[in-house]
Short mmCIF file of C-alpha atoms in Angstrom, two decimals:
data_model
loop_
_atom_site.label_atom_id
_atom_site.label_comp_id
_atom_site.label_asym_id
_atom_site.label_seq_id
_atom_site.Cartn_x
_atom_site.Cartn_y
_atom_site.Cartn_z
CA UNK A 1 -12.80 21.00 -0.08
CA UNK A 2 -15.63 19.98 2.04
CA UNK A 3 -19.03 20.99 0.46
CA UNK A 4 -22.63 20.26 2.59
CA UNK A 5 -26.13 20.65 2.12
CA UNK A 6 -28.34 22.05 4.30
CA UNK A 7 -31.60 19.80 4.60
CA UNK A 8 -32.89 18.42 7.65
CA UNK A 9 -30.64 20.55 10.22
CA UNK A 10 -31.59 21.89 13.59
CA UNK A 11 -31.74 25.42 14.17
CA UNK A 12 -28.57 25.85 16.21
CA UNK A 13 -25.84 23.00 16.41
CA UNK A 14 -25.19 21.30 19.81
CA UNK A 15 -22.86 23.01 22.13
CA UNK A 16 -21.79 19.55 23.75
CA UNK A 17 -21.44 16.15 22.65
CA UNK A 18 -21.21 13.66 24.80
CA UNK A 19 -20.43 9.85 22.63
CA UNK A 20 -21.59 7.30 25.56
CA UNK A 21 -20.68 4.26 23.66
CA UNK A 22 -18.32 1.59 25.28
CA UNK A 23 -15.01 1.88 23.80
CA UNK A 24 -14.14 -0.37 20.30
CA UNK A 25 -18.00 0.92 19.40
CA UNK A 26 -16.45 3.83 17.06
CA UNK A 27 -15.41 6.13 19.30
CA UNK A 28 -12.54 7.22 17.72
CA UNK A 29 -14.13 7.56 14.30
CA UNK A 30 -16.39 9.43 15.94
CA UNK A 31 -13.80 11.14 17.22
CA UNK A 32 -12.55 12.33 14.22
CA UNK A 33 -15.71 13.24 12.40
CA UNK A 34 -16.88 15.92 15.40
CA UNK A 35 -13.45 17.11 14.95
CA UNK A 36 -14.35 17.82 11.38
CA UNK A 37 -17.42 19.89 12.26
CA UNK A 38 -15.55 21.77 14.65
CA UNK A 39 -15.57 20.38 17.96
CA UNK A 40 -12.79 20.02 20.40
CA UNK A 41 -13.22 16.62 21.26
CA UNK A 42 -11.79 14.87 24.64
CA UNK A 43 -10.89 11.56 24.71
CA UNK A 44 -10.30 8.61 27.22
CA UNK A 45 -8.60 9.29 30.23
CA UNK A 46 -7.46 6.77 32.94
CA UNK A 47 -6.95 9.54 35.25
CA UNK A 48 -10.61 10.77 35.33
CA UNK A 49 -11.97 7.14 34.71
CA UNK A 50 -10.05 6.28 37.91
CA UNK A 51 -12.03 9.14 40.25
CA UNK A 52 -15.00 8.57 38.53
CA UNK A 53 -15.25 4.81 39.89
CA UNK A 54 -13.90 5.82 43.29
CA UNK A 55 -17.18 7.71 43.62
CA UNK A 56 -15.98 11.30 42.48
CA UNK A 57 -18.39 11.95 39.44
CA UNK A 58 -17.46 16.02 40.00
CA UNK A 59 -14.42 15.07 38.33
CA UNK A 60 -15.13 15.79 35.18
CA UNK A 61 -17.28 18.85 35.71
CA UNK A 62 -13.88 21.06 34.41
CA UNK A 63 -13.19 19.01 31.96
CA UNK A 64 -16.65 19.41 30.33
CA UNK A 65 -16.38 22.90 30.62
CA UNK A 66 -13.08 23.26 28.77
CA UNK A 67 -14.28 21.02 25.70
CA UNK A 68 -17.27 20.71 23.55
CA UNK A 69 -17.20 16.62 22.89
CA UNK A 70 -16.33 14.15 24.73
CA UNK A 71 -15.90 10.31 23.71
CA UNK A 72 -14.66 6.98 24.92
CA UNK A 73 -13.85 6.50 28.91
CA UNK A 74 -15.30 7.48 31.46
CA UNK A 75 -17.21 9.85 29.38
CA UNK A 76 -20.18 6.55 29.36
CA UNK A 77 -20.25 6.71 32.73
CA UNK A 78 -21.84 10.14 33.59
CA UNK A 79 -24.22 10.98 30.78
CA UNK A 80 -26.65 11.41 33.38
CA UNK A 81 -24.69 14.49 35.32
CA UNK A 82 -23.92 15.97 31.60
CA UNK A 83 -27.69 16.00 31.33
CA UNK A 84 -28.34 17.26 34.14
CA UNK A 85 -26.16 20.07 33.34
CA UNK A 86 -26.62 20.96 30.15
CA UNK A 87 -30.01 19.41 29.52
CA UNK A 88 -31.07 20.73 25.78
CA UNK A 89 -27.72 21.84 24.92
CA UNK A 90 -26.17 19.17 24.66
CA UNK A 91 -26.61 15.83 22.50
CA UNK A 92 -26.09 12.32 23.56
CA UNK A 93 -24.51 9.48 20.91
CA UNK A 94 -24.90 5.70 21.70
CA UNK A 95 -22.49 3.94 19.38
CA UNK A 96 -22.74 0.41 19.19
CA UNK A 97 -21.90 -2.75 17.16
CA UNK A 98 -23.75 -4.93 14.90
CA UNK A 99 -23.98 -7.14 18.01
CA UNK A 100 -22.69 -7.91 21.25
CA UNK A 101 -20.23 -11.12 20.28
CA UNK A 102 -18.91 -8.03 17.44
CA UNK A 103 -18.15 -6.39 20.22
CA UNK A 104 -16.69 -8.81 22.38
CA UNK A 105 -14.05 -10.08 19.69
CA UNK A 106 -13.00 -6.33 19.20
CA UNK A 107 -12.47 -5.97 22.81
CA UNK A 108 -10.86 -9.09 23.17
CA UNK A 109 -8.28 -8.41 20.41
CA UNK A 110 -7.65 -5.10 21.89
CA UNK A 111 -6.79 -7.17 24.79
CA UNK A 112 -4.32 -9.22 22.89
CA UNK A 113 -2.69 -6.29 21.76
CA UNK A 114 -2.13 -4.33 25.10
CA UNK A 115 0.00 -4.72 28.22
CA UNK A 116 -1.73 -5.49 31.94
CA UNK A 117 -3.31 -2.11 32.68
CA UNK A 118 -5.60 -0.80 35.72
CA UNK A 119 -7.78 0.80 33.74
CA UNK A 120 -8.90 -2.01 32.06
CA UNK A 121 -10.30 -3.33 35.22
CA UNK A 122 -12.00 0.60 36.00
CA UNK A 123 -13.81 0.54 32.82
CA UNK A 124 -15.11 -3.45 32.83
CA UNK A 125 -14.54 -4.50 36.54
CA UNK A 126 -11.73 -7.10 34.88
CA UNK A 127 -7.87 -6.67 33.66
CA UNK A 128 -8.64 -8.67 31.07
CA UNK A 129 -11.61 -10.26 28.80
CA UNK A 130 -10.27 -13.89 28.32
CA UNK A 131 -12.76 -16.12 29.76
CA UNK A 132 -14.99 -13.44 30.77
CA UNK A 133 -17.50 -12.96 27.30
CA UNK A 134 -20.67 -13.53 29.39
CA UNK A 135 -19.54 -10.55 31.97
CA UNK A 136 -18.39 -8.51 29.38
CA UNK A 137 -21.11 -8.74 27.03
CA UNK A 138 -23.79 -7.96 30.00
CA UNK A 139 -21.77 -5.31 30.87
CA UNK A 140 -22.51 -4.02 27.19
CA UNK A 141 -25.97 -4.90 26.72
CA UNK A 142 -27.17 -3.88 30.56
CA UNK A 143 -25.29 -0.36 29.57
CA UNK A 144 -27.17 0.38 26.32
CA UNK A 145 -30.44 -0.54 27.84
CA UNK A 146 -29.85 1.67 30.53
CA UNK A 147 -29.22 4.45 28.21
CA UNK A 148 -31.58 3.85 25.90
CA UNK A 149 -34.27 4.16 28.80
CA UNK A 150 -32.47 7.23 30.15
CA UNK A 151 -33.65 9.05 26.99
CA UNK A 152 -36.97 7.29 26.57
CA UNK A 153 -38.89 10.08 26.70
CA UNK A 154 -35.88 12.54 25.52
CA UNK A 155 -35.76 11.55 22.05
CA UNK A 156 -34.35 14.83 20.51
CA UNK A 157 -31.04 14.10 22.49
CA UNK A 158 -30.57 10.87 21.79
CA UNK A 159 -29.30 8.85 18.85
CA UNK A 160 -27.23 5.50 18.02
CA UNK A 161 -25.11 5.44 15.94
CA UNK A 162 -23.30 1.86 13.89
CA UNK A 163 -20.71 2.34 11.54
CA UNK A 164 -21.18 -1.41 10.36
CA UNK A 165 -24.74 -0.35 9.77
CA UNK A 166 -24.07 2.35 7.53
CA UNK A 167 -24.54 5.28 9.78
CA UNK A 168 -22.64 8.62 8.64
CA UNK A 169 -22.74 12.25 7.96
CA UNK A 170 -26.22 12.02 6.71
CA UNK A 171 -27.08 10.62 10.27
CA UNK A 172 -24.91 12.24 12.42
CA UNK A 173 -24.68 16.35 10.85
CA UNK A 174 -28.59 16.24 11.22
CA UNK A 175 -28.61 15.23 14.67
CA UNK A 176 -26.30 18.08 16.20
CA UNK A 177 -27.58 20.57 13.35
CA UNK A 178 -25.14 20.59 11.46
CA UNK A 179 -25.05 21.00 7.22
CA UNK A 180 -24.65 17.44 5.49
CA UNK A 181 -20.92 17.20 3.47
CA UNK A 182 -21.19 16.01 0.34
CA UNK A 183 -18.43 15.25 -0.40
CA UNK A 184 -16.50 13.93 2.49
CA UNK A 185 -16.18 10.20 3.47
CA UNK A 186 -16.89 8.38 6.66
CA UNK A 187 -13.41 7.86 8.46
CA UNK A 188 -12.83 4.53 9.46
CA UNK A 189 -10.24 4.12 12.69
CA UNK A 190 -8.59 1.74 15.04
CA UNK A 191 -9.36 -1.67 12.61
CA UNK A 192 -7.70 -4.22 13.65
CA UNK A 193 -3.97 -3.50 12.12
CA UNK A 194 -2.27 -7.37 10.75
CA UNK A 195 1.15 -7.31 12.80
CA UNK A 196 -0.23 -4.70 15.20
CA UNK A 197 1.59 -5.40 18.66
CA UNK A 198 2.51 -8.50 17.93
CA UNK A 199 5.15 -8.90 21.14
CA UNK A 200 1.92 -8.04 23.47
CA UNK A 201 -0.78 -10.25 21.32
CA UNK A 202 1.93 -13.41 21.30
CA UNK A 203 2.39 -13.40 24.99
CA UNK A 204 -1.15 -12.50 26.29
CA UNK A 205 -2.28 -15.55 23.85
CA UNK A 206 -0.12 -18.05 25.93
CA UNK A 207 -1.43 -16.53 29.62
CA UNK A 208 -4.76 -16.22 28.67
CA UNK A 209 -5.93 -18.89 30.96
CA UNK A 210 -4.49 -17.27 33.90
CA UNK A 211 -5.96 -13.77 32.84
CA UNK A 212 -9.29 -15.54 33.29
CA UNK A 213 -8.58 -16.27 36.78
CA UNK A 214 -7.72 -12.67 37.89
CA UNK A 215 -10.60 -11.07 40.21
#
């Protein structure tokens, strides 16, 4: 049973989360620990990722209506419409690696492990990340900065959040006011499984090369 402690929470808990980290930050932990302070969490959908880059932001105005959290894709992409919808309501988490090349070998081993999809190329601009680190890890560090500016001078809805840096309840429950569990250990998701795919990883090692030539 899940006890908590109630130092250092806000007055009322956020009504919407919105986790604007790039996938392979922690989303899915994250994920999984709003779930276990109550929030219906949405996750990544190529659908809405899809409209969202074809210049339909609106898109997700239902959607954000219908749940109370929201990580991975294209929920990065339009944390400044949540804001301007929600404004104080709603908090805004930034999870990110240790560093970018961290980052970059996650994302290229997720890429080992999956088949050719389109919404690889919606998210990053690129089916693939073989041969592509220095687009990739721009993309990365030109998104944090620009959310990290976004909230400058909105501190109170903004946090980061790094699970390799030892960031948990303490941080998090805080943050979105929210009792501290005592009790109750970080989850730890999607690590890199031994065996995991192997079929996909195997052939996308041999045609890496050509991935790197795709536009």
């Amino acid at each position: 049973m899940m006890t908590t402690t109630d130092s250092h929470t806000n007055a009322a808990p956020a009504e919407k989360v919105f986790v604007i980290g790039l996938s392979k930050t922690g989303t899915t932990t994250m994920k999984d620990m709003l779930t276990t302070l109550g929030y219906r969490v949405r996750g990544p959908s190529k659908t809405l990722l899809a409209k969202i880059r074809a210049g339909h932001p609106e898109a997700a105005l239902p959607v954000m209506e219908e749940y109370d959290a929201f990580e991975d894709w294209p929920w990065p992409l339009v944390y400044r419409q949540a804001h301007d919808i929600y404004g104080d309501r709603a908090r805004f988490i930034l999870t990110v690696r240790r560093d970018e090349d961290t980052w970059f070998r996650s994302i290229e081993q997720h890429g080992y492990g999956t088949g050719l999809t389109k919404s690889m190329k919606d998210a990053y601009g690129y089916y693939r990340p073989f041969g592509r680190k220095a687009e990739f890890t721009k993309l990365y560090r030109d998104h944090n900065a620009a959310a990290r500016a976004f909230f400058a001078d909105k501190p109170h809805l903004f946090t980061e959040f790094c699970l390799e840096q030892g960031d948990s309840w303490d941080k998090l429950c805080p943050f979105l006011g929210h009792p501290v569990p005592t009790d109750m250990p970080t989850p730890h998701r999607n690590k890199t499984a031994r065996g995991k795919r192997a079929l996909n990883r195997k052939l996308n090692a041999l045609i890496a090369p050509i991935y790197a030539r795709l536009p």
